[in-house]
Amino acid sequence: MGNYRKRPKGTYIEEATWEELYSLTKHWKADIEFYKDDSMFLHHLMDKYFIWIIEKDATQVVKTLQDNLKKIDKKCEDLLTRIDKHLLQLAYLVEQPDREEGRMFRLEHTHLEDEFHEFTAFFRGNRMAIFTAVEGVVLNEKVRHLLGNLVDSE
């Protein structure tokens, strides 16, 4: 998958100010909140088209997609909690910079960023899989509808 980082490459984390890291982390939070809302939409799609996807003998695919959505929901909540805690720590470091605590914090920041980007890739892959499954159902329904109209018009 692609690289979803929102920061410059190289030694940015080691050299960035606390304010810059705070801003970067706020972007992560906004993205996770968006993914959480997007996940609700994906649940709606799966619920709406569930029976038709199952009819295509894709029960294992549906189960995998549903399991992945559950993982996404859980990871969203986990990341939001951890990002909120991270933002509080950053706010403290902005007010009272501490060199020793700062080095450890930057390492934690890197790990959290890596998790965020792994989640982003996982989420996008699953969104595409759900859209593909639903698209197949919608296209089949359109073809049936068009064929039905042709037969009715004769």
PDB file of C-alpha atoms in Angstrom:
ATOM      1  CA  MET A   1       0.000   0.000   0.000  1.00  0.00           C
ATOM      2  CA  GLY A   2       0.955   3.629  -0.253  1.00  0.00           C
ATOM      3  CA  ASN A   3       2.631   5.859   2.273  1.00  0.00           C
ATOM      4  CA  TYR A   4      -0.018   7.819   4.196  1.00  0.00           C
ATOM      5  CA  ARG A   5       2.328   9.926   6.318  1.00  0.00           C
ATOM      6  CA  LYS A   6       1.475  13.599   6.739  1.00  0.00           C
ATOM      7  CA  ARG A   7       4.925  14.682   7.792  1.00  0.00           C
ATOM      8  CA  PRO A   8       8.127  15.277   5.894  1.00  0.00           C
ATOM      9  CA  LYS A   9      10.492  12.342   5.530  1.00  0.00           C
ATOM     10  CA  GLY A  10      13.751  12.046   7.404  1.00  0.00           C
ATOM     11  CA  THR A  11      14.372  13.219  10.939  1.00  0.00           C
ATOM     12  CA  TYR A  12      11.255  15.352  11.271  1.00  0.00           C
ATOM     13  CA  ILE A  13      10.029  13.740  14.499  1.00  0.00           C
ATOM     14  CA  GLU A  14      13.379  14.275  16.207  1.00  0.00           C
ATOM     15  CA  GLU A  15      13.632  17.898  15.042  1.00  0.00           C
ATOM     16  CA  ALA A  16      10.025  19.119  15.097  1.00  0.00           C
ATOM     17  CA  THR A  17       8.804  21.445  17.799  1.00  0.00           C
ATOM     18  CA  TRP A  18       6.179  20.241  20.237  1.00  0.00           C
ATOM     19  CA  GLU A  19       3.694  22.564  18.554  1.00  0.00           C
ATOM     20  CA  GLU A  20       4.368  20.959  15.160  1.00  0.00           C
ATOM     21  CA  LEU A  21       3.935  17.478  16.597  1.00  0.00           C
ATOM     22  CA  TYR A  22       0.726  18.619  18.283  1.00  0.00           C
ATOM     23  CA  SER A  23      -0.616  19.886  14.947  1.00  0.00           C
ATOM     24  CA  LEU A  24       0.340  16.625  13.224  1.00  0.00           C
ATOM     25  CA  THR A  25      -1.386  14.610  15.946  1.00  0.00           C
ATOM     26  CA  LYS A  26      -4.548  16.738  15.619  1.00  0.00           C
ATOM     27  CA  HIS A  27      -4.617  15.745  11.941  1.00  0.00           C
ATOM     28  CA  TRP A  28      -4.429  12.076  12.959  1.00  0.00           C
ATOM     29  CA  LYS A  29      -7.363  12.566  15.297  1.00  0.00           C
ATOM     30  CA  ALA A  30      -9.442  14.249  12.580  1.00  0.00           C
ATOM     31  CA  ASP A  31      -8.627  11.401  10.187  1.00  0.00           C
ATOM     32  CA  ILE A  32      -9.583   8.731  12.719  1.00  0.00           C
ATOM     33  CA  GLU A  33     -12.861  10.529  13.458  1.00  0.00           C
ATOM     34  CA  PHE A  34     -13.553  10.567   9.720  1.00  0.00           C
ATOM     35  CA  TYR A  35     -12.734   6.853   9.452  1.00  0.00           C
ATOM     36  CA  LYS A  36     -15.074   6.174  12.368  1.00  0.00           C
ATOM     37  CA  ASP A  37     -17.922   7.932  10.516  1.00  0.00           C
ATOM     38  CA  ASP A  38     -16.953   6.202   7.277  1.00  0.00           C
ATOM     39  CA  SER A  39     -17.059   2.874   9.104  1.00  0.00           C
ATOM     40  CA  MET A  40     -20.693   3.539  10.071  1.00  0.00           C
ATOM     41  CA  PHE A  41     -21.456   4.082   6.381  1.00  0.00           C
ATOM     42  CA  LEU A  42     -19.690   0.809   5.501  1.00  0.00           C
ATOM     43  CA  HIS A  43     -21.763  -1.009   8.141  1.00  0.00           C
ATOM     44  CA  HIS A  44     -24.878   0.485   6.539  1.00  0.00           C
ATOM     45  CA  LEU A  45     -23.797  -0.728   3.084  1.00  0.00           C
ATOM     46  CA  MET A  46     -23.127  -4.213   4.392  1.00  0.00           C
ATOM     47  CA  ASP A  47     -26.498  -4.314   6.191  1.00  0.00           C
ATOM     48  CA  LYS A  48     -28.376  -3.027   3.155  1.00  0.00           C
ATOM     49  CA  TYR A  49     -26.794  -5.414   0.641  1.00  0.00           C
ATOM     50  CA  PHE A  50     -26.029  -8.328   2.973  1.00  0.00           C
ATOM     51  CA  ILE A  51     -28.664 -10.713   1.614  1.00  0.00           C
ATOM     52  CA  TRP A  52     -27.694 -10.106  -2.022  1.00  0.00           C
ATOM     53  CA  ILE A  53     -24.009 -10.540  -1.356  1.00  0.00           C
ATOM     54  CA  ILE A  54     -24.755 -13.830   0.420  1.00  0.00           C
ATOM     55  CA  GLU A  55     -26.840 -14.960  -2.590  1.00  0.00           C
ATOM     56  CA  LYS A  56     -23.713 -14.705  -4.707  1.00  0.00           C
ATOM     57  CA  ASP A  57     -22.237 -17.587  -2.665  1.00  0.00           C
ATOM     58  CA  ALA A  58     -19.905 -15.157  -0.985  1.00  0.00           C
ATOM     59  CA  THR A  59     -20.646 -16.042   2.635  1.00  0.00           C
ATOM     60  CA  GLN A  60     -16.966 -16.294   3.547  1.00  0.00           C
ATOM     61  CA  VAL A  61     -16.267 -12.934   1.927  1.00  0.00           C
ATOM     62  CA  VAL A  62     -19.119 -11.346   3.885  1.00  0.00           C
ATOM     63  CA  LYS A  63     -17.929 -12.880   7.143  1.00  0.00           C
ATOM     64  CA  THR A  64     -14.384 -11.612   6.521  1.00  0.00           C
ATOM     65  CA  LEU A  65     -15.656  -8.123   5.670  1.00  0.00           C
ATOM     66  CA  GLN A  66     -17.858  -8.020   8.764  1.00  0.00           C
ATOM     67  CA  ASP A  67     -15.026  -9.269  10.985  1.00  0.00           C
ATOM     68  CA  ASN A  68     -12.722  -6.632   9.523  1.00  0.00           C
ATOM     69  CA  LEU A  69     -15.308  -3.916  10.177  1.00  0.00           C
ATOM     70  CA  LYS A  70     -15.446  -5.012  13.818  1.00  0.00           C
ATOM     71  CA  LYS A  71     -11.642  -4.799  13.980  1.00  0.00           C
ATOM     72  CA  ILE A  72     -11.793  -1.348  12.394  1.00  0.00           C
ATOM     73  CA  ASP A  73     -14.345  -0.124  14.936  1.00  0.00           C
ATOM     74  CA  LYS A  74     -12.279  -1.426  17.830  1.00  0.00           C
ATOM     75  CA  LYS A  75      -9.030   0.021  16.452  1.00  0.00           C
ATOM     76  CA  CYS A  76     -10.712   3.399  15.820  1.00  0.00           C
ATOM     77  CA  GLU A  77     -11.772   3.606  19.460  1.00  0.00           C
ATOM     78  CA  ASP A  78      -8.341   2.479  20.649  1.00  0.00           C
ATOM     79  CA  LEU A  79      -6.520   4.993  18.464  1.00  0.00           C
ATOM     80  CA  LEU A  80      -8.850   7.837  19.434  1.00  0.00           C
ATOM     81  CA  THR A  81      -8.241   7.130  23.120  1.00  0.00           C
ATOM     82  CA  ARG A  82      -4.496   6.908  22.645  1.00  0.00           C
ATOM     83  CA  ILE A  83      -4.346   9.989  20.429  1.00  0.00           C
ATOM     84  CA  ASP A  84      -6.319  12.003  23.005  1.00  0.00           C
ATOM     85  CA  LYS A  85      -3.850  10.918  25.691  1.00  0.00           C
ATOM     86  CA  HIS A  86      -0.982  11.748  23.346  1.00  0.00           C
ATOM     87  CA  LEU A  87      -2.394  15.237  22.737  1.00  0.00           C
ATOM     88  CA  LEU A  88      -2.592  15.843  26.494  1.00  0.00           C
ATOM     89  CA  GLN A  89       1.039  14.818  26.865  1.00  0.00           C
ATOM     90  CA  LEU A  90       2.005  17.080  23.975  1.00  0.00           C
ATOM     91  CA  ALA A  91       0.132  20.006  25.517  1.00  0.00           C
ATOM     92  CA  TYR A  92       2.108  19.423  28.729  1.00  0.00           C
ATOM     93  CA  LEU A  93       5.398  19.315  26.795  1.00  0.00           C
ATOM     94  CA  VAL A  94       4.520  22.530  24.977  1.00  0.00           C
ATOM     95  CA  GLU A  95       4.094  24.225  28.362  1.00  0.00           C
ATOM     96  CA  GLN A  96       6.993  22.511  30.147  1.00  0.00           C
ATOM     97  CA  PRO A  97       9.559  20.982  27.796  1.00  0.00           C
ATOM     98  CA  ASP A  98      11.577  18.171  29.388  1.00  0.00           C
ATOM     99  CA  ARG A  99      14.536  16.790  27.463  1.00  0.00           C
ATOM    100  CA  GLU A 100      14.514  13.294  28.986  1.00  0.00           C
ATOM    101  CA  GLU A 101      10.776  12.851  28.812  1.00  0.00           C
ATOM    102  CA  GLY A 102      10.855  14.386  25.332  1.00  0.00           C
ATOM    103  CA  ARG A 103      13.141  11.723  23.868  1.00  0.00           C
ATOM    104  CA  MET A 104      10.923   8.912  25.114  1.00  0.00           C
ATOM    105  CA  PHE A 105       7.846  10.767  23.955  1.00  0.00           C
ATOM    106  CA  ARG A 106       9.222  11.157  20.421  1.00  0.00           C
ATOM    107  CA  LEU A 107       9.786   7.407  20.297  1.00  0.00           C
ATOM    108  CA  GLU A 108       6.199   6.808  21.444  1.00  0.00           C
ATOM    109  CA  HIS A 109       5.062   9.322  18.827  1.00  0.00           C
ATOM    110  CA  THR A 110       6.823   7.320  16.112  1.00  0.00           C
ATOM    111  CA  HIS A 111       5.164   4.078  17.261  1.00  0.00           C
ATOM    112  CA  LEU A 112       1.726   5.714  17.368  1.00  0.00           C
ATOM    113  CA  GLU A 113       2.279   7.149  13.907  1.00  0.00           C
ATOM    114  CA  ASP A 114       3.224   3.710  12.575  1.00  0.00           C
ATOM    115  CA  GLU A 115       0.026   2.222  14.048  1.00  0.00           C
ATOM    116  CA  PHE A 116      -2.014   5.049  12.582  1.00  0.00           C
ATOM    117  CA  HIS A 117      -0.614   4.395   9.111  1.00  0.00           C
ATOM    118  CA  GLU A 118      -1.061   0.619   9.364  1.00  0.00           C
ATOM    119  CA  PHE A 119      -4.679   1.247  10.347  1.00  0.00           C
ATOM    120  CA  THR A 120      -5.150   3.669   7.448  1.00  0.00           C
ATOM    121  CA  ALA A 121      -3.912   1.090   4.947  1.00  0.00           C
ATOM    122  CA  PHE A 122      -6.080  -1.658   6.510  1.00  0.00           C
ATOM    123  CA  PHE A 123      -9.148   0.598   6.499  1.00  0.00           C
ATOM    124  CA  ARG A 124      -8.730   1.683   2.886  1.00  0.00           C
ATOM    125  CA  GLY A 125      -8.218  -1.888   1.725  1.00  0.00           C
ATOM    126  CA  ASN A 126     -11.371  -3.010   3.482  1.00  0.00           C
ATOM    127  CA  ARG A 127     -13.385  -0.072   2.202  1.00  0.00           C
ATOM    128  CA  MET A 128     -12.368  -1.029  -1.337  1.00  0.00           C
ATOM    129  CA  ALA A 129     -13.314  -4.684  -0.730  1.00  0.00           C
ATOM    130  CA  ILE A 130     -16.758  -3.673   0.561  1.00  0.00           C
ATOM    131  CA  PHE A 131     -17.342  -1.319  -2.353  1.00  0.00           C
ATOM    132  CA  THR A 132     -16.314  -4.068  -4.776  1.00  0.00           C
ATOM    133  CA  ALA A 133     -18.707  -6.588  -3.181  1.00  0.00           C
ATOM    134  CA  VAL A 134     -21.604  -4.130  -3.162  1.00  0.00           C
ATOM    135  CA  GLU A 135     -20.809  -2.893  -6.672  1.00  0.00           C
ATOM    136  CA  GLY A 136     -21.185  -6.416  -8.021  1.00  0.00           C
ATOM    137  CA  VAL A 137     -24.620  -6.706  -6.428  1.00  0.00           C
ATOM    138  CA  VAL A 138     -25.754  -3.280  -7.658  1.00  0.00           C
ATOM    139  CA  LEU A 139     -24.584  -3.986 -11.212  1.00  0.00           C
ATOM    140  CA  ASN A 140     -26.394  -7.345 -11.242  1.00  0.00           C
ATOM    141  CA  GLU A 141     -29.573  -5.659 -10.006  1.00  0.00           C
ATOM    142  CA  LYS A 142     -29.311  -2.985 -12.714  1.00  0.00           C
ATOM    143  CA  VAL A 143     -28.891  -5.660 -15.404  1.00  0.00           C
ATOM    144  CA  ARG A 144     -31.904  -7.604 -14.065  1.00  0.00           C
ATOM    145  CA  HIS A 145     -33.948  -4.411 -13.963  1.00  0.00           C
ATOM    146  CA  LEU A 146     -32.972  -3.471 -17.537  1.00  0.00           C
ATOM    147  CA  LEU A 147     -33.671  -6.998 -18.794  1.00  0.00           C
ATOM    148  CA  GLY A 148     -37.012  -6.972 -17.010  1.00  0.00           C
ATOM    149  CA  ASN A 149     -37.914  -3.677 -18.711  1.00  0.00           C
ATOM    150  CA  LEU A 150     -36.964  -5.118 -22.117  1.00  0.00           C
ATOM    151  CA  VAL A 151     -39.123  -8.192 -21.568  1.00  0.00           C
ATOM    152  CA  ASP A 152     -42.036  -6.074 -20.306  1.00  0.00           C
ATOM    153  CA  SER A 153     -41.884  -3.748 -23.323  1.00  0.00           C
ATOM    154  CA  GLU A 154     -42.239  -6.601 -25.829  1.00  0.00           C
TER     155      GLU A 154
END
